[in-house]
PDB file of C-alpha atoms and ligand atoms in Angstrom:
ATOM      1  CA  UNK E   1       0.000   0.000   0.000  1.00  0.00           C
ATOM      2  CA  UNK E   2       1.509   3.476  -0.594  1.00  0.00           C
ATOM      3  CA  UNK E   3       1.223   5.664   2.047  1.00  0.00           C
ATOM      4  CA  UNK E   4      -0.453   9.097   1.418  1.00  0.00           C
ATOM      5  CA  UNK E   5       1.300  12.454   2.214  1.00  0.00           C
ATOM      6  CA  UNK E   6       1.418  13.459   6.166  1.00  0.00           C
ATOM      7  CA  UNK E   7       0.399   9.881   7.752  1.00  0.00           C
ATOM      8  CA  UNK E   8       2.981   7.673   8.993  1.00  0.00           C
ATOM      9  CA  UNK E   9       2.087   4.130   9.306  1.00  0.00           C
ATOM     10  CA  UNK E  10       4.032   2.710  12.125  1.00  0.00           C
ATOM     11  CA  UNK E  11       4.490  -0.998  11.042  1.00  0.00           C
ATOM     12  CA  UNK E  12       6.512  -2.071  14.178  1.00  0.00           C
ATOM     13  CA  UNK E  13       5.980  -6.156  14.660  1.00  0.00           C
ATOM     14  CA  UNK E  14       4.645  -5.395  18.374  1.00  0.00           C
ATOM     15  CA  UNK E  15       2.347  -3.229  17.536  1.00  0.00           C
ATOM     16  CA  UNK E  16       0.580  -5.261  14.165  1.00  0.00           C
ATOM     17  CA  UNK E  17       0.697  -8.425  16.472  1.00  0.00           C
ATOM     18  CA  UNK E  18      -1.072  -6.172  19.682  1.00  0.00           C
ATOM     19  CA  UNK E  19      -3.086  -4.450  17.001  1.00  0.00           C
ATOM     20  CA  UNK E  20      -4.396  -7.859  15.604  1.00  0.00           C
ATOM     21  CA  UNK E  21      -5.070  -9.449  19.085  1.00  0.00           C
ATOM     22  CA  UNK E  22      -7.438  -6.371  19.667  1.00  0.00           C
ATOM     23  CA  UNK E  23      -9.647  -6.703  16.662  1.00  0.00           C
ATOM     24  CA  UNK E  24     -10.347 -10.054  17.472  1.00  0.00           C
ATOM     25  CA  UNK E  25     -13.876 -10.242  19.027  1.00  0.00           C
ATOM     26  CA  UNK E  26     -12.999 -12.512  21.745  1.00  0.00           C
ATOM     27  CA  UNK E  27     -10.825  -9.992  22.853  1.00  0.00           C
ATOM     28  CA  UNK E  28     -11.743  -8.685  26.623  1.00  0.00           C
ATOM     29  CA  UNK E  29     -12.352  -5.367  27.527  1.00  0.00           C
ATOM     30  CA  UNK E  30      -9.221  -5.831  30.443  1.00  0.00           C
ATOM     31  CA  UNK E  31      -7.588  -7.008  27.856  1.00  0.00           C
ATOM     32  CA  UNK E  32      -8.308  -4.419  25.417  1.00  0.00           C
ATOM     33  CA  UNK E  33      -7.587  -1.945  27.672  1.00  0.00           C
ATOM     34  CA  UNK E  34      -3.950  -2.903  28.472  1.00  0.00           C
ATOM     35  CA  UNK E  35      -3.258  -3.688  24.384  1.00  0.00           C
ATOM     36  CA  UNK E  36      -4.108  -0.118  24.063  1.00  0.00           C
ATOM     37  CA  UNK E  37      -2.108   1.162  26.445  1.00  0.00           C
ATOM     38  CA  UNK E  38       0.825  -0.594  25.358  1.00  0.00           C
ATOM     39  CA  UNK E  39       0.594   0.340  21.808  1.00  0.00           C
ATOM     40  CA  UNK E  40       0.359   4.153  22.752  1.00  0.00           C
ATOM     41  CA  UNK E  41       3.718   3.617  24.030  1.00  0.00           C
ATOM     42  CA  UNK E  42       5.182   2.856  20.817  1.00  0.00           C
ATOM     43  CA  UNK E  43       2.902   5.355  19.149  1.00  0.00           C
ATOM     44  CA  UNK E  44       4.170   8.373  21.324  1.00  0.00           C
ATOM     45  CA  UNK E  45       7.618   7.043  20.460  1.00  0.00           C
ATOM     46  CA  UNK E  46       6.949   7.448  16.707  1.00  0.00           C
ATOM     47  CA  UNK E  47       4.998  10.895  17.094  1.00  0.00           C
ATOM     48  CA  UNK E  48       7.795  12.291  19.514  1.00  0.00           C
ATOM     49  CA  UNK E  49      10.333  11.520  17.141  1.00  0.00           C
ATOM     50  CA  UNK E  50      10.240  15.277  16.287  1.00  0.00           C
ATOM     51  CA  UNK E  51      10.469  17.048  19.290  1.00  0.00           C
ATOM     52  CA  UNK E  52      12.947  19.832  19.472  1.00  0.00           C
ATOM     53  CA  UNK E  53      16.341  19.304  21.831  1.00  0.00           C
ATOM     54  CA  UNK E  54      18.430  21.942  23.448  1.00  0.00           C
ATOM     55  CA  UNK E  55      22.119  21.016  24.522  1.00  0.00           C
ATOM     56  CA  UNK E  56      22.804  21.882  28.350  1.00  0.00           C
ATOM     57  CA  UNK E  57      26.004  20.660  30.611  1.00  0.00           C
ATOM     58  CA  UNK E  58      25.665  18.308  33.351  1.00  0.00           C
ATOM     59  CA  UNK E  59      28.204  16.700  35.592  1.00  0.00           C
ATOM     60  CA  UNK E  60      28.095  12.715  35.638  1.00  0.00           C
ATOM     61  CA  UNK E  61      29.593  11.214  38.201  1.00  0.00           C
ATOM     62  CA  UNK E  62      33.306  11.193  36.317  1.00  0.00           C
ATOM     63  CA  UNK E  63      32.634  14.444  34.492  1.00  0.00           C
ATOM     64  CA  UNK E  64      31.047  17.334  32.719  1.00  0.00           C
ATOM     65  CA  UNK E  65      29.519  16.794  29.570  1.00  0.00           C
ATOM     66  CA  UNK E  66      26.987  18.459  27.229  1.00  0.00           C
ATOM     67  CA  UNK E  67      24.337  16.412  26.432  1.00  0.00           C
ATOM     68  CA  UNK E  68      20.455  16.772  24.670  1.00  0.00           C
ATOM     69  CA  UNK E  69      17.217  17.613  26.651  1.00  0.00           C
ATOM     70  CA  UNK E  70      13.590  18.201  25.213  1.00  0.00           C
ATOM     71  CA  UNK E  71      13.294  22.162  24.846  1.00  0.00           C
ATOM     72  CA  UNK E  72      11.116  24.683  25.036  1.00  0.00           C
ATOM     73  CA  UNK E  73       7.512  24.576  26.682  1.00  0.00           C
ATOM     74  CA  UNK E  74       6.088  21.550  27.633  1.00  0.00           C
ATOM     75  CA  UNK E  75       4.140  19.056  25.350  1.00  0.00           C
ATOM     76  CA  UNK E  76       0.138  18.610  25.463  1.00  0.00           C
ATOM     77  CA  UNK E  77      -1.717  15.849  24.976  1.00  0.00           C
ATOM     78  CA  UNK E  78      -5.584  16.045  24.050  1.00  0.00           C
ATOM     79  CA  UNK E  79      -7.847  12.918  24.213  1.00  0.00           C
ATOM     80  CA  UNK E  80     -10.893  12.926  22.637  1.00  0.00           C
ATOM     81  CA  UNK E  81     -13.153  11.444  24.616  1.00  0.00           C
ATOM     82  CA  UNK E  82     -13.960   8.648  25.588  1.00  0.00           C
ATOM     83  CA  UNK E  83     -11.738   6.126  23.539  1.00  0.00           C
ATOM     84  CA  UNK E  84      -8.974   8.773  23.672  1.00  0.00           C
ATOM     85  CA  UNK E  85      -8.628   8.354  27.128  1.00  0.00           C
ATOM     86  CA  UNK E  86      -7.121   4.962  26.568  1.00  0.00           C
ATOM     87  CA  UNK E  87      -4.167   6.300  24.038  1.00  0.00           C
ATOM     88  CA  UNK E  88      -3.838   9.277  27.079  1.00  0.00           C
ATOM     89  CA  UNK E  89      -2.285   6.929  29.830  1.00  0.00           C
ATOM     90  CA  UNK E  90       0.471   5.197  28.326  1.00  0.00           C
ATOM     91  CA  UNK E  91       1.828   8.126  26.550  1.00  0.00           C
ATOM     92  CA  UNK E  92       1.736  10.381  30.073  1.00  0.00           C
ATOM     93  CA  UNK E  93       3.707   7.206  31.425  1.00  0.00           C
ATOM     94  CA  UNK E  94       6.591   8.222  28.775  1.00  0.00           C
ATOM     95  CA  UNK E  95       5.816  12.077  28.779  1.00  0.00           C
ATOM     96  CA  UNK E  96       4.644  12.297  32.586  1.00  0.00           C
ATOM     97  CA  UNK E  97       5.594  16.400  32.541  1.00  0.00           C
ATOM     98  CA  UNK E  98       2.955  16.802  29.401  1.00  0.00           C
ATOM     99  CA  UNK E  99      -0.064  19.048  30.007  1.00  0.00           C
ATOM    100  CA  UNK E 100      -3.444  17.725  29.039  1.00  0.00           C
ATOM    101  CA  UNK E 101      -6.334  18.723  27.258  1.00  0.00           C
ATOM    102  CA  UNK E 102      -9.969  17.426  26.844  1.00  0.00           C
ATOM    103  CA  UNK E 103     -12.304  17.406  23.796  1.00  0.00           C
ATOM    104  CA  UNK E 104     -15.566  15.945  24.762  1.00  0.00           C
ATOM    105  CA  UNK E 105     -17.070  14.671  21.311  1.00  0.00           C
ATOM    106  CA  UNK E 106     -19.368  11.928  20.099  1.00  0.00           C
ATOM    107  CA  UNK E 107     -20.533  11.193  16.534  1.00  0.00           C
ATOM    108  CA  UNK E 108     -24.493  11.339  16.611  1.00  0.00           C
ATOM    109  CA  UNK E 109     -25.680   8.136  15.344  1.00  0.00           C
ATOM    110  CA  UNK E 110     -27.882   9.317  11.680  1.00  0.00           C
ATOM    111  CA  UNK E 111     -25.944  12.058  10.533  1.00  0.00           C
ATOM    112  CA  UNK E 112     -22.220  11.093  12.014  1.00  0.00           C
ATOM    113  CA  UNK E 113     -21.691  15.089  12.674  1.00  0.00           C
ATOM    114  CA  UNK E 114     -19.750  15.627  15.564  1.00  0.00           C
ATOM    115  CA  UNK E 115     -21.243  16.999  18.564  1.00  0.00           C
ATOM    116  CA  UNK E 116     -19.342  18.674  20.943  1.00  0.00           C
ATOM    117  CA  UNK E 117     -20.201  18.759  24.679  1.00  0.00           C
ATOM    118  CA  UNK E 118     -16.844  19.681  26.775  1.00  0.00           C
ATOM    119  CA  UNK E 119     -13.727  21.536  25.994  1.00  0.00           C
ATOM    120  CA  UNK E 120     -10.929  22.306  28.239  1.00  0.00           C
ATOM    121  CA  UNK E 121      -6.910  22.889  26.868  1.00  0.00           C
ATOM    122  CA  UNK E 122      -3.676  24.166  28.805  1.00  0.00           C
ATOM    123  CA  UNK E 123      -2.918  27.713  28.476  1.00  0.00           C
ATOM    124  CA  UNK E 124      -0.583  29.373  26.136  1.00  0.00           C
ATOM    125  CA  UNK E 125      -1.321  26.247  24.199  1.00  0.00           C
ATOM    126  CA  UNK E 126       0.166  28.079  20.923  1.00  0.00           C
ATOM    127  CA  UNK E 127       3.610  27.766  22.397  1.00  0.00           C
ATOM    128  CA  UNK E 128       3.603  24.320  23.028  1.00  0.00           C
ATOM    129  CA  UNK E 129       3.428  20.619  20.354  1.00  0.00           C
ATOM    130  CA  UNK E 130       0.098  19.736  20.780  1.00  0.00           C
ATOM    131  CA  UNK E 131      -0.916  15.571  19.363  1.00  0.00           C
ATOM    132  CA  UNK E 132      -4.453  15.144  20.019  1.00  0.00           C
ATOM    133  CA  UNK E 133      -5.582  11.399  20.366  1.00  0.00           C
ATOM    134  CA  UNK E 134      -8.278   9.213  19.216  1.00  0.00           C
ATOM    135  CA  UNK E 135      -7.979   5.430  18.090  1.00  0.00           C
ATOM    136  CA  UNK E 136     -10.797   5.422  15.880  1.00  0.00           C
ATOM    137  CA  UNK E 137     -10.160   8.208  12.544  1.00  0.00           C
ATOM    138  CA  UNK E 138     -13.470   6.843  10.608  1.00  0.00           C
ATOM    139  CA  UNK E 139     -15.233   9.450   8.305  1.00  0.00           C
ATOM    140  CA  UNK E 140     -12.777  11.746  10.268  1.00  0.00           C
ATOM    141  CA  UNK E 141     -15.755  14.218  11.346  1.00  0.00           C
ATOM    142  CA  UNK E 142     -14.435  14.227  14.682  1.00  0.00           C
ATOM    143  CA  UNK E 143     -11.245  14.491  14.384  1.00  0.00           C
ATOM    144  CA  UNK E 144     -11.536  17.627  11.894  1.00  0.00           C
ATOM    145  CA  UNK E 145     -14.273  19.572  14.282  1.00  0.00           C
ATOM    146  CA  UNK E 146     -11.526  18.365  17.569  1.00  0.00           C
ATOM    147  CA  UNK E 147      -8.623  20.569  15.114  1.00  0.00           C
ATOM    148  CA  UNK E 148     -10.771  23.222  14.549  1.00  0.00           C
ATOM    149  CA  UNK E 149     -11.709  23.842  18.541  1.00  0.00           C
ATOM    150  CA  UNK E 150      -7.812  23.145  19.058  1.00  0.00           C
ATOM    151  CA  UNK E 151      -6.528  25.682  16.470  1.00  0.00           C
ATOM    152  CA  UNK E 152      -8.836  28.350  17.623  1.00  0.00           C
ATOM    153  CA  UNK E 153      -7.953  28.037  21.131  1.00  0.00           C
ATOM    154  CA  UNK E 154      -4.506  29.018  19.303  1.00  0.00           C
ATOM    155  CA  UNK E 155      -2.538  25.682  18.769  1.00  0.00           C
ATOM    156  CA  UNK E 156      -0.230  26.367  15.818  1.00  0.00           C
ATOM    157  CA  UNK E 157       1.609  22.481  15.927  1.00  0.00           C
ATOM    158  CA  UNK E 158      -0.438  19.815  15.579  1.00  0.00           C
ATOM    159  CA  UNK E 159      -0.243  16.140  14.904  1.00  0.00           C
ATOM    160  CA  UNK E 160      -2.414  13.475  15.327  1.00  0.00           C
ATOM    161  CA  UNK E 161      -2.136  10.090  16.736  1.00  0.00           C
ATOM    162  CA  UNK E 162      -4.544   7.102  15.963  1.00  0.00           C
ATOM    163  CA  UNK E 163      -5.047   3.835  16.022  1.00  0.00           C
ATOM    164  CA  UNK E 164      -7.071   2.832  12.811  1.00  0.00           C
ATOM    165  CA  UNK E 165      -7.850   4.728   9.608  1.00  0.00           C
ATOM    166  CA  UNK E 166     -10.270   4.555   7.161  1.00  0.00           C
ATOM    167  CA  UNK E 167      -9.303   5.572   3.619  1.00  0.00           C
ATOM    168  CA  UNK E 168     -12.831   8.004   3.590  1.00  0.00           C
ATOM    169  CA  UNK E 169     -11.232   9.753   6.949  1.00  0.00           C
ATOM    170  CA  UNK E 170      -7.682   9.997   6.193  1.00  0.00           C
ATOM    171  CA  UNK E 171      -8.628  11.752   2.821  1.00  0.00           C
ATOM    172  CA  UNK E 172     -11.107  14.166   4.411  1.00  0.00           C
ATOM    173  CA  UNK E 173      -9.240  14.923   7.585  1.00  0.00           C
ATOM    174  CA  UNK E 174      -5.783  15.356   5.218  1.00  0.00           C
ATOM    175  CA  UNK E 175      -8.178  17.989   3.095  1.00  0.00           C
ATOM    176  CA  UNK E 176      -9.375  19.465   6.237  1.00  0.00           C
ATOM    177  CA  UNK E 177      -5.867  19.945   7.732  1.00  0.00           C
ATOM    178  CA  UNK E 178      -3.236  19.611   5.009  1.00  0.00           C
ATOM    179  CA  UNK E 179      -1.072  20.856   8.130  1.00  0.00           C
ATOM    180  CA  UNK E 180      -1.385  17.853  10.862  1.00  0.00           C
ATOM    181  CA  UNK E 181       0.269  14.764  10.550  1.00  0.00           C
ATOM    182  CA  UNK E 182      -1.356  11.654  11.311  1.00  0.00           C
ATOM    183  CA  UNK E 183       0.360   8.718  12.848  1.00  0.00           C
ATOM    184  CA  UNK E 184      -1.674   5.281  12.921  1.00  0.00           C
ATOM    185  CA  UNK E 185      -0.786   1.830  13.507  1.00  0.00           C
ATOM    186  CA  UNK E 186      -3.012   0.959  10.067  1.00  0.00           C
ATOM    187  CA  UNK E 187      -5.146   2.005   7.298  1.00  0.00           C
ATOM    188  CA  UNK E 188      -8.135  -0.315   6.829  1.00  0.00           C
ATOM    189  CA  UNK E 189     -10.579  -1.428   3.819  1.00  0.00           C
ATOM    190  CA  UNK E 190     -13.531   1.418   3.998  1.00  0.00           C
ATOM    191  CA  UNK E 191     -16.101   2.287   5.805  1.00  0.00           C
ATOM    192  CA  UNK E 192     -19.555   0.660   6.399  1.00  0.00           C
ATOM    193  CA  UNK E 193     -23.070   2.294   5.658  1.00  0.00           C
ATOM    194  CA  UNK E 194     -22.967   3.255   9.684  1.00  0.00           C
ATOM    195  CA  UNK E 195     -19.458   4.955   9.366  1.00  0.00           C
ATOM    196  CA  UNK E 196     -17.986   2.061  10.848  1.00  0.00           C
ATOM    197  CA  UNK E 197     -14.268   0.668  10.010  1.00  0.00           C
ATOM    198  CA  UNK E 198     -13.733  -2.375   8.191  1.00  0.00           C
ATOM    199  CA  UNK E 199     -12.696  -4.864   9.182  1.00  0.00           C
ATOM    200  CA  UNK E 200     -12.165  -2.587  12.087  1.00  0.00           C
ATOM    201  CA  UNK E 201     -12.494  -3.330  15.554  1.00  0.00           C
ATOM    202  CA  UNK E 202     -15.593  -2.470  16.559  1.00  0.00           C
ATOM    203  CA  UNK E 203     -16.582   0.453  18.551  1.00  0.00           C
ATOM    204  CA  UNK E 204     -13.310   1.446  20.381  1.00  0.00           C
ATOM    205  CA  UNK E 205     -15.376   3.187  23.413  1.00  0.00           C
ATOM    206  CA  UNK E 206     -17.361   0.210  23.945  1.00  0.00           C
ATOM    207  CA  UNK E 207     -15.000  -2.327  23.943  1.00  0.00           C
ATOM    208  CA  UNK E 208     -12.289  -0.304  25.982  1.00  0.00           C
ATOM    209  CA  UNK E 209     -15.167   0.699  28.785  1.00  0.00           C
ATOM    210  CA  UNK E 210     -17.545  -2.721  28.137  1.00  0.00           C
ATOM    211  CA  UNK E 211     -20.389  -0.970  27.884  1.00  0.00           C
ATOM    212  CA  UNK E 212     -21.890  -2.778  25.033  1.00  0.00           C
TER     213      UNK E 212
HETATM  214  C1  PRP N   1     -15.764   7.172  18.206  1.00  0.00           C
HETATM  215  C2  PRP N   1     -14.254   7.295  18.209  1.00  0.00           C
HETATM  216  C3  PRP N   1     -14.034   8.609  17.517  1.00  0.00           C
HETATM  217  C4  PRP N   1     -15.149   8.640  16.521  1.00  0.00           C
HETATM  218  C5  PRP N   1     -14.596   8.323  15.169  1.00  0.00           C
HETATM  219  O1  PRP N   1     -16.319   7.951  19.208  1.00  0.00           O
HETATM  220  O2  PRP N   1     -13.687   7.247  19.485  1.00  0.00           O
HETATM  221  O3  PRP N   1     -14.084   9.709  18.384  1.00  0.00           O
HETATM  222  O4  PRP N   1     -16.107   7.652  16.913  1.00  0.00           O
HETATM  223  O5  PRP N   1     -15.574   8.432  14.197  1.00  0.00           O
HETATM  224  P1  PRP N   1     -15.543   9.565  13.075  1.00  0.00           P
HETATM  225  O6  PRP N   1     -14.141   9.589  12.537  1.00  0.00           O
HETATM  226  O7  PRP N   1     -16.543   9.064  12.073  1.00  0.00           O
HETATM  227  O8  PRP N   1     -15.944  10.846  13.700  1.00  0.00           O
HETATM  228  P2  PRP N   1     -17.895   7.948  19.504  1.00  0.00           P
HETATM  229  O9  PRP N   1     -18.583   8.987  18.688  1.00  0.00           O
HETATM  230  O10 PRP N   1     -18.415   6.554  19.361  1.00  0.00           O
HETATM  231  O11 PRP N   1     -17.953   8.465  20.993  1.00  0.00           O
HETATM  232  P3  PRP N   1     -17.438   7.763  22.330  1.00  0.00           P
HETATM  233  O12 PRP N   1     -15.920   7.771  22.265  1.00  0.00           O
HETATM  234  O13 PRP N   1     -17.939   8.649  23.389  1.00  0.00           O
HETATM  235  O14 PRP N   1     -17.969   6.382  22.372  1.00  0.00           O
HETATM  236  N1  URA N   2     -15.878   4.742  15.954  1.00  0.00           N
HETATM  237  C1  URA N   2     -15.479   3.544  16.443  1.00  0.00           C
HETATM  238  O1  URA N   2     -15.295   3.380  17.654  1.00  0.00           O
HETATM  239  N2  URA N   2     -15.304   2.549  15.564  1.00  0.00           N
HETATM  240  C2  URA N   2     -15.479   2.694  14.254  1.00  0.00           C
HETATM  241  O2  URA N   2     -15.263   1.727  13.506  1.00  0.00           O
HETATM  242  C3  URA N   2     -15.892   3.937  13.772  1.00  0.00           C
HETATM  243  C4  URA N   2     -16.082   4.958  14.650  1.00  0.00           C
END
């Protein structure tokens, strides 16, 4: 498959083989849960590959050396919610100093228009790499209306982690914001007549919180 402009598909063996044990129906939600978290660990690791360093000098204990740490303000991480919430934890485990953000969204059921009912960010938010997460980037309607409340709060660096892609949602949200990268762990088949990935997983919120 050739990989469109601005998405990184991060083919890593550990996360295709986590990735495949969580589409599998049989799949728990405890279990679900921890794959998740353990793939946003390797996901943060490919989205963070970017982040600016500043040189300082530090004494070891034989000597002084100069030596790389992350500059400049700190990072913030925005979960859509709910099923962002399970990408959040494992990526504050390896960025524990990152601010976070919240984008309360859910996809109403005919029309699959986002619908926004919470919104809270860290200040001077324009300062600071912002990757907003979500597992699930299906027609992409949230995603694009999360960027939108993001960038006019004043967030000029974005990128965007996910889980799974649909073709229908990488193509709109790359349209939508030519500017934000996407990093995913796969791009699946299409979408389904109820904006549902194929094969998919399944609703991410419900099988990460069992409440379907
Ligand atoms: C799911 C998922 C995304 C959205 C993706 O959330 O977590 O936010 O759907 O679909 P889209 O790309 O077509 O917008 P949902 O609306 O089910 O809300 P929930 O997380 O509260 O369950
Ligand atoms: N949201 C999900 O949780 N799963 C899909 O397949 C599409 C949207």
């Amino acid at each position: 498959m050739t990989t469109p402009e601005g998405i990184t598909v991060v083919r890593h063996p550990l996360v295709q083989h986590k990735l495949s044990l969580m589409r599998r129906k049989e799949t728990a939600t405890s279990k679900f849960r921890v794959l998740l978290r353990e793939i946003s660990l390797l996901l943060c690791y490919e989205i963070t590959s970017d982040l600016a360093l500043e040189d300082r000098v530090i004494e070891t204990p034989l000597e002084s050396m100069t030596t790389p740490f992350l500059a400049g303000k700190k990072l913030v991480l925005i979960s859509i919610l709910r099923a962002g919430n399970g990408l959040l934890e494992g990526m504050l485990d390896l960025v524990p100093s990152a601010r976070v953000g919240h984008v309360g969204l859910y996809r109403d059921p005919e029309t699959l228009e986002a619908v926004e009912y919470y919104f809270k960010v860290p200040d001077e938010i324009g300062d600071r790499p912002v990757i907003v997460l979500d597992p699930m980037l299906a027609t992409a309607n949230s995603a694009i209306a999360a960027v939108e409340r993001i960038k006019a709060a004043g967030a000029r660096k974005i990128s965007m982690a996910c889980l799974l892609a649909a073709p229908e949602g990488v193509s709109a949200f790359r349209t939508a914001h030519p500017d934000v990268p996407i990093v995913t762990a796969a791009i699946d088949d299409r979408l389904n007549d109820h904006g549902y990935i194929l094969p998919g997983l399944g609703d991410a919120g419900d099988r990460l919180y069992g409440t379907r």
